[in-house]
Tab-separated table of C-alpha atoms in Angstrom:
chain	number	residue	atom	x	y	z
A	1	MET	CA	99.213	134.752	103.992
A	2	ALA	CA	102.440	133.457	102.443
A	3	ASN	CA	103.978	135.521	99.659
A	4	TYR	CA	104.851	132.381	97.700
A	5	ILE	CA	103.104	129.469	96.075
A	6	LEU	CA	103.717	125.756	96.457
A	7	SER	CA	103.514	123.845	93.219
A	8	CYS	CA	104.213	120.388	91.815
A	9	CYS	CA	103.686	118.247	88.752
A	10	SER	CA	100.317	116.581	88.196
A	11	THR	CA	102.137	113.285	88.727
A	12	ALA	CA	101.737	113.824	92.505
A	13	ASP	CA	98.468	111.881	92.142
A	14	LEU	CA	96.328	113.789	94.622
A	15	SER	CA	92.708	114.690	94.013
A	16	VAL	CA	91.649	118.088	92.690
A	17	GLU	CA	89.862	118.615	96.011
A	18	HIS	CA	93.037	117.881	97.993
A	19	PHE	CA	95.093	120.316	95.921
A	20	ARG	CA	92.477	123.025	96.397
A	21	ALA	CA	92.029	122.405	100.119
A	22	ARG	CA	95.793	122.665	100.727
A	23	ASP	CA	96.277	125.557	98.281
A	24	ILE	CA	98.784	123.631	96.167
A	25	ARG	CA	99.113	124.444	92.457
A	26	TYR	CA	100.019	121.864	89.836
A	27	ALA	CA	101.398	121.802	86.298
A	28	CYS	CA	99.927	119.186	83.984
A	29	PHE	CA	101.878	116.598	82.031
A	30	HIS	CA	100.514	115.245	78.736
A	31	TYR	CA	99.818	111.768	77.440
A	32	MET	CA	98.825	110.158	74.176
A	33	LEU	CA	96.008	107.650	73.938
A	34	ASP	CA	95.911	106.006	70.495
A	35	ASN	CA	97.855	108.971	69.060
A	36	VAL	CA	95.455	111.564	70.476
A	37	GLN	CA	97.019	113.997	72.947
A	38	HIS	CA	95.354	114.555	76.310
A	39	THR	CA	96.196	116.537	79.428
A	40	ASP	CA	97.005	114.756	82.683
A	41	ASP	CA	94.509	116.878	84.626
A	42	LEU	CA	93.715	114.432	87.439
A	43	GLY	CA	90.922	112.722	85.571
A	44	GLN	CA	88.871	115.842	84.904
A	45	SER	CA	88.795	115.644	81.103
A	46	MET	CA	88.885	111.835	80.969
A	47	PRO	CA	87.626	109.801	83.939
A	48	LEU	CA	90.334	107.442	85.129
A	49	ASP	CA	88.137	104.357	84.910
A	50	GLN	CA	87.624	105.185	81.226
A	51	PHE	CA	91.372	105.660	80.764
A	52	TYR	CA	92.286	102.295	82.313
A	53	ALA	CA	89.482	100.530	80.418
A	54	ALA	CA	91.005	101.858	77.190
A	55	MET	CA	94.395	100.419	78.188
A	56	VAL	CA	92.858	97.024	78.941
A	57	ASN	CA	91.200	97.109	75.525
A	58	GLY	CA	94.567	97.610	73.818
A	59	ALA	CA	94.899	101.377	73.477
A	60	GLU	CA	98.459	102.590	72.867
A	61	THR	CA	99.763	105.080	75.420
A	62	LYS	CA	102.684	107.459	75.574
A	63	THR	CA	103.587	110.261	77.980
A	64	SER	CA	105.317	113.613	77.572
A	65	GLN	CA	106.678	115.908	80.260
A	66	LEU	CA	106.349	119.679	80.329
A	67	ASN	CA	108.965	121.524	78.315
A	68	ALA	CA	110.709	124.746	79.336
A	69	ASP	CA	108.309	126.979	77.385
A	70	GLU	CA	105.338	125.411	79.127
A	71	PHE	CA	106.944	126.000	82.518
A	72	ILE	CA	107.604	129.627	81.579
A	73	ALA	CA	103.939	130.071	80.652
A	74	TYR	CA	102.877	128.336	83.870
A	75	PHE	CA	105.207	130.222	86.242
A	76	THR	CA	104.906	133.718	84.733
A	77	PRO	CA	101.427	134.676	86.048
A	78	PHE	CA	102.513	133.923	89.634
A	79	LEU	CA	105.671	136.001	89.241
A	80	GLU	CA	103.681	138.879	87.734
A	81	GLN	CA	101.544	138.831	90.880
A	82	GLY	CA	104.697	139.327	92.964
A	83	LEU	CA	104.707	135.752	94.269
A	84	ASP	CA	107.760	133.556	94.730
A	85	ILE	CA	107.597	129.894	93.632
A	86	LEU	CA	108.648	126.559	95.087
A	87	HIS	CA	107.992	123.775	92.587
A	88	LEU	CA	108.453	120.054	93.239
A	89	CYS	CA	109.247	117.965	90.141
A	90	LEU	CA	108.701	114.290	89.420
A	91	SER	CA	111.866	112.332	90.263
A	92	SER	CA	114.846	112.775	87.944
A	93	GLY	CA	115.276	109.002	88.195
A	94	ILE	CA	112.050	108.668	86.213
A	95	SER	CA	111.759	111.829	84.124
A	96	GLY	CA	113.818	114.730	82.828
A	97	VAL	CA	111.162	117.276	83.754
A	98	SER	CA	113.338	118.930	86.435
A	99	ASN	CA	115.757	119.947	83.664
A	100	SER	CA	112.933	121.708	81.827
A	101	ALA	CA	111.829	123.465	85.011
A	102	ASN	CA	115.370	124.648	85.710
A	103	ILE	CA	115.797	126.018	82.189
A	104	ALA	CA	112.583	127.980	82.704
A	105	ARG	CA	113.813	129.173	86.100
A	106	GLN	CA	117.049	130.510	84.615
A	107	GLU	CA	115.229	132.431	81.911
A	108	LEU	CA	112.607	133.851	84.266
A	109	ALA	CA	115.251	134.884	86.817
A	110	GLU	CA	116.503	137.429	84.310
A	111	GLN	CA	112.992	138.750	83.703
A	112	PHE	CA	111.995	138.790	87.390
A	113	PRO	CA	115.254	139.402	89.301
A	114	ASP	CA	113.437	140.243	92.548
A	115	ARG	CA	111.518	136.970	92.687
A	116	LYS	CA	112.650	133.609	94.102
A	117	ILE	CA	112.090	130.452	92.067
A	118	TYR	CA	113.068	127.181	93.722
A	119	ILE	CA	112.968	123.920	91.770
A	120	VAL	CA	113.174	120.732	93.840
A	121	ASP	CA	113.874	117.333	92.316
A	122	SER	CA	111.528	115.430	94.609
A	123	LEU	CA	113.166	112.030	93.992
A	124	SER	CA	109.615	110.765	94.418
A	125	ALA	CA	106.567	109.891	92.359
A	126	SER	CA	102.807	109.443	92.495
A	127	SER	CA	101.263	110.022	95.917
A	128	GLY	CA	104.764	109.925	97.407
A	129	THR	CA	105.162	113.387	95.906
A	130	GLY	CA	101.655	114.105	97.173
A	131	LEU	CA	102.670	113.165	100.726
A	132	PHE	CA	105.752	115.365	100.338
A	133	MET	CA	103.673	118.310	99.128
A	134	ASP	CA	101.186	117.926	101.958
A	135	LYS	CA	104.005	118.298	104.496
A	136	LEU	CA	105.365	121.377	102.723
A	137	ALA	CA	101.872	122.880	102.909
A	138	ASP	CA	101.911	122.218	106.675
A	139	LEU	CA	105.217	124.086	106.993
A	140	ARG	CA	103.901	127.003	104.927
A	141	ASP	CA	100.770	127.169	107.079
A	142	GLU	CA	102.955	127.228	110.202
A	143	GLY	CA	104.458	130.456	108.866
A	144	LYS	CA	107.737	129.104	107.483
A	145	SER	CA	109.396	131.222	104.791
A	146	ILE	CA	109.991	129.884	101.291
A	147	ASP	CA	113.703	129.583	102.089
A	148	GLU	CA	112.953	127.487	105.189
A	149	VAL	CA	110.507	125.254	103.312
A	150	TYR	CA	112.970	124.777	100.453
A	151	GLN	CA	115.758	123.787	102.834
A	152	TRP	CA	113.466	121.361	104.667
A	153	ALA	CA	112.471	119.811	101.347
A	154	MET	CA	116.080	119.303	100.304
A	155	ASP	CA	117.022	117.875	103.704
A	156	ASN	CA	114.104	115.438	103.930
A	157	ARG	CA	113.201	114.333	100.399
A	158	LEU	CA	114.778	110.898	100.863
A	159	LYS	CA	112.555	110.180	103.854
A	160	VAL	CA	109.446	109.590	101.741
A	161	HIS	CA	109.162	105.827	101.261
A	162	HIS	CA	107.515	104.213	98.237
A	163	TRP	CA	106.666	100.489	98.183
A	164	PHE	CA	104.429	99.109	95.490
A	165	PHE	CA	103.412	95.972	93.633
A	166	SER	CA	101.516	95.052	90.502
A	167	SER	CA	99.179	92.134	90.018
A	168	ASP	CA	99.067	92.603	86.234
A	169	LEU	CA	102.360	92.168	84.351
A	170	THR	CA	100.895	93.021	80.940
A	171	PHE	CA	102.186	96.565	80.910
A	172	PHE	CA	105.535	95.664	82.448
A	173	VAL	CA	106.038	93.479	79.367
A	174	LYS	CA	104.643	96.106	77.021
A	175	GLY	CA	106.950	98.759	78.447
A	176	GLY	CA	109.980	96.486	78.127
A	177	ARG	CA	110.644	96.263	81.855
A	178	ILE	CA	110.351	92.454	81.782
A	179	THR	CA	110.542	89.946	78.933
A	180	LYS	CA	107.527	88.265	77.399
A	181	ALA	CA	108.688	84.921	78.751
A	182	ALA	CA	109.106	86.318	82.264
A	183	GLY	CA	105.698	87.947	81.980
A	184	TRP	CA	104.066	84.694	80.903
A	185	PHE	CA	105.603	82.664	83.718
A	186	GLY	CA	104.976	85.426	86.222
A	187	THR	CA	101.303	85.584	85.276
A	188	ALA	CA	100.968	81.797	85.396
A	189	LEU	CA	102.515	81.700	88.867
A	190	LYS	CA	100.611	84.814	90.035
A	191	ILE	CA	103.856	86.658	90.707
A	192	CYS	CA	103.496	90.242	91.956
A	193	PRO	CA	106.800	92.131	91.696
A	194	LEU	CA	107.537	94.336	94.701
A	195	LEU	CA	109.402	97.548	93.879
A	196	ASN	CA	110.487	100.693	95.643
A	197	VAL	CA	112.066	104.058	94.836
A	198	ASP	CA	115.758	104.220	95.770
A	199	ASN	CA	117.923	107.131	96.903
A	200	GLN	CA	118.382	108.288	93.304
A	201	GLY	CA	114.653	108.335	92.666
A	202	ARG	CA	114.721	105.234	90.453
A	203	LEU	CA	112.201	102.399	90.403
A	204	ILE	CA	113.979	99.284	91.668
A	205	PRO	CA	112.567	95.703	91.707
A	206	ARG	CA	113.145	94.189	95.155
A	207	LYS	CA	111.204	90.936	95.467
A	208	LYS	CA	108.912	88.552	93.619
A	209	CYS	CA	105.840	87.827	95.705
A	210	ARG	CA	103.493	84.922	95.072
A	211	GLY	CA	100.058	86.509	95.023
A	212	LYS	CA	98.599	89.856	96.081
A	213	LYS	CA	98.195	88.934	99.743
A	214	ARG	CA	101.891	88.152	100.044
A	215	ALA	CA	102.772	91.397	98.250
A	216	MET	CA	100.620	93.374	100.680
A	217	GLU	CA	102.273	91.637	103.628
A	218	GLU	CA	105.688	92.597	102.258
A	219	CYS	CA	104.608	96.244	101.848
A	220	LEU	CA	103.419	96.229	105.449
A	221	LYS	CA	106.680	94.617	106.571
A	222	MET	CA	108.676	97.379	104.864
A	223	MET	CA	106.607	99.998	106.655
A	224	VAL	CA	107.246	98.302	109.999
A	225	GLU	CA	110.992	98.262	109.267
A	226	HIS	CA	111.358	101.770	107.885
A	227	ALA	CA	108.566	104.010	109.234
A	228	ASP	CA	109.563	106.841	111.518
A	229	ALA	CA	109.239	105.460	115.101
A	230	GLY	CA	108.284	102.027	113.798
A	231	LEU	CA	104.904	100.804	115.033
A	232	ASP	CA	104.488	104.115	116.875
A	233	TYR	CA	104.472	105.960	113.528
A	234	SER	CA	102.224	109.001	113.920
A	235	GLY	CA	102.538	110.592	110.499
A	236	LYS	CA	100.259	110.388	107.491
A	237	CYS	CA	100.088	107.416	105.148
A	238	TYR	CA	98.944	107.518	101.532
A	239	ILE	CA	98.099	104.710	99.128
A	240	SER	CA	97.605	105.078	95.385
A	241	HIS	CA	96.224	102.508	92.973
A	242	SER	CA	95.526	101.991	89.292
A	243	ALA	CA	91.949	100.730	88.855
A	244	CYS	CA	92.086	98.305	91.809
A	245	PRO	CA	90.370	100.110	94.701
A	246	GLU	CA	89.577	96.882	96.557
A	247	ASP	CA	93.266	95.979	96.771
A	248	ALA	CA	94.123	99.503	97.936
A	249	LYS	CA	91.431	99.327	100.621
A	250	ALA	CA	92.669	95.910	101.778
A	251	LEU	CA	96.202	97.256	102.222
A	252	ALA	CA	94.881	100.381	103.963
A	253	ASP	CA	92.987	98.199	106.446
A	254	MET	CA	96.176	96.251	107.182
A	255	VAL	CA	98.156	99.449	107.759
A	256	GLU	CA	95.513	100.962	110.047
A	257	ALA	CA	95.317	97.768	112.090
A	258	ARG	CA	99.098	97.608	112.548
A	259	PHE	CA	99.754	101.317	113.118
A	260	PRO	CA	97.268	102.625	115.689
A	261	HIS	CA	98.823	106.097	115.978
A	262	LEU	CA	98.510	107.206	112.345
A	263	LYS	CA	97.608	110.824	111.742
A	264	GLY	CA	94.107	110.247	110.439
A	265	ARG	CA	92.979	107.445	108.197
A	266	VAL	CA	95.070	106.167	105.312
A	267	GLU	CA	94.336	108.392	102.321
A	268	ILE	CA	93.680	106.476	99.093
A	269	ASN	CA	94.122	108.173	95.710
A	270	PRO	CA	93.933	106.892	92.137
A	271	ILE	CA	97.120	106.761	90.097
A	272	GLY	CA	96.798	109.375	87.386
A	273	THR	CA	97.249	109.031	83.666
A	274	THR	CA	100.983	109.828	83.416
A	275	ILE	CA	102.100	107.211	85.936
A	276	GLY	CA	99.255	104.930	84.869
A	277	CYS	CA	100.463	104.857	81.250
A	278	HIS	CA	103.501	102.960	82.548
A	279	THR	CA	101.974	100.803	85.290
A	280	GLY	CA	98.703	99.893	83.647
A	281	PRO	CA	95.903	98.706	85.931
A	282	GLY	CA	96.598	96.503	88.941
A	283	THR	CA	99.260	98.539	90.780
A	284	VAL	CA	99.027	99.465	94.471
A	285	ALA	CA	101.577	101.801	96.097
A	286	LEU	CA	102.191	102.596	99.775
A	287	PHE	CA	103.795	105.858	100.977
A	288	PHE	CA	104.940	106.948	104.426
A	289	TRP	CA	107.662	108.942	106.201
A	290	GLY	CA	110.641	106.952	107.464
A	291	ASP	CA	114.382	106.638	107.686
A	292	GLU	CA	116.550	108.005	104.879
A	293	ARG	CA	116.289	105.836	101.785
A	294	LYS	CA	119.423	103.940	100.815
A	295	ASP	CA	120.542	102.443	97.513
C-alpha cells in the first residue's frame, strides 16, 4: 500500500463512487446560491438536477475556492497519519486555488518536516482533471513512488485535451463572457461556441458552430487530430455535461463509433456545481489524452 495519498479539488467532476473506487481524496470548493453558501460535494447535499433547475429559474450563483486555512485543515489529518500528499489543483488559468494550496504547503512543511507535500497546478478542469487523476491512480497502483508520480504529472499535464461547447448562451452573457447582443444573435442563429483549454490552462473560444450536431462533429474532429495515436487511440475518454445527458450520450456514441480501441466505454459524468455556476446548463465537454497542448 502506498505511503501517500492522491488528492484533487472537487472540480475534477468525478462521481463519489469513482473517487472511492480509485482511492482518490478530494477537497470541496464552495458556492453561493441566492446568497446561501453550499459545499461543492459532488451533488450529495444538493442534487445536481435541483441545482441546474434553480439556475434556469433565475437563482444567482457565485463560487469561492478553498483558502489556505481550509487546505491546512484538510491536509493535516493525512500528515498526522504519516502520509505524504500529492494534490492536483484546478487550473491556475481559471482559479487562484493553487496559490492557497501552496501557502498551506509552506506552513505545513515547517510543522511536518519529514513529510512530502506536492502541489500540482493541473492546468485542467472538470473531468479533464478527473481523467488526469485516474491516470495518477494507475501509476500509484503500479507501485510508483510519490516522487515518480509527481514528475509524471508535471511532464504530462499538457497532454489532457479539453474540447467543449454550450447550446445555451444565457450564462455566458450573465458571466460577461459575451455581450447581450452577441448572446441574442447567437441564440437566434443556434450558435454553439466551441472552446478548449490552452497550454496556460485558460478557456479559449475557438469556433462558432451552427447547432449542436455541428459542435459535436467539431469535438470529434479535434479528437481525431489530437488524440494519442489518432484513430488507434487506446486510452480512456471522459465526457462531462451540465444537465444535458442526451447530448453527452450522443457525443459518446460518436466517439465510440470512431475510436474502436478505446479503453472501455466513454465515461460520462455530470459537471459539478463549481464549474456549473459558470457554464450553466447545456454544456458538453470531451476529454482525452493527446499531443501536448499549444497556445
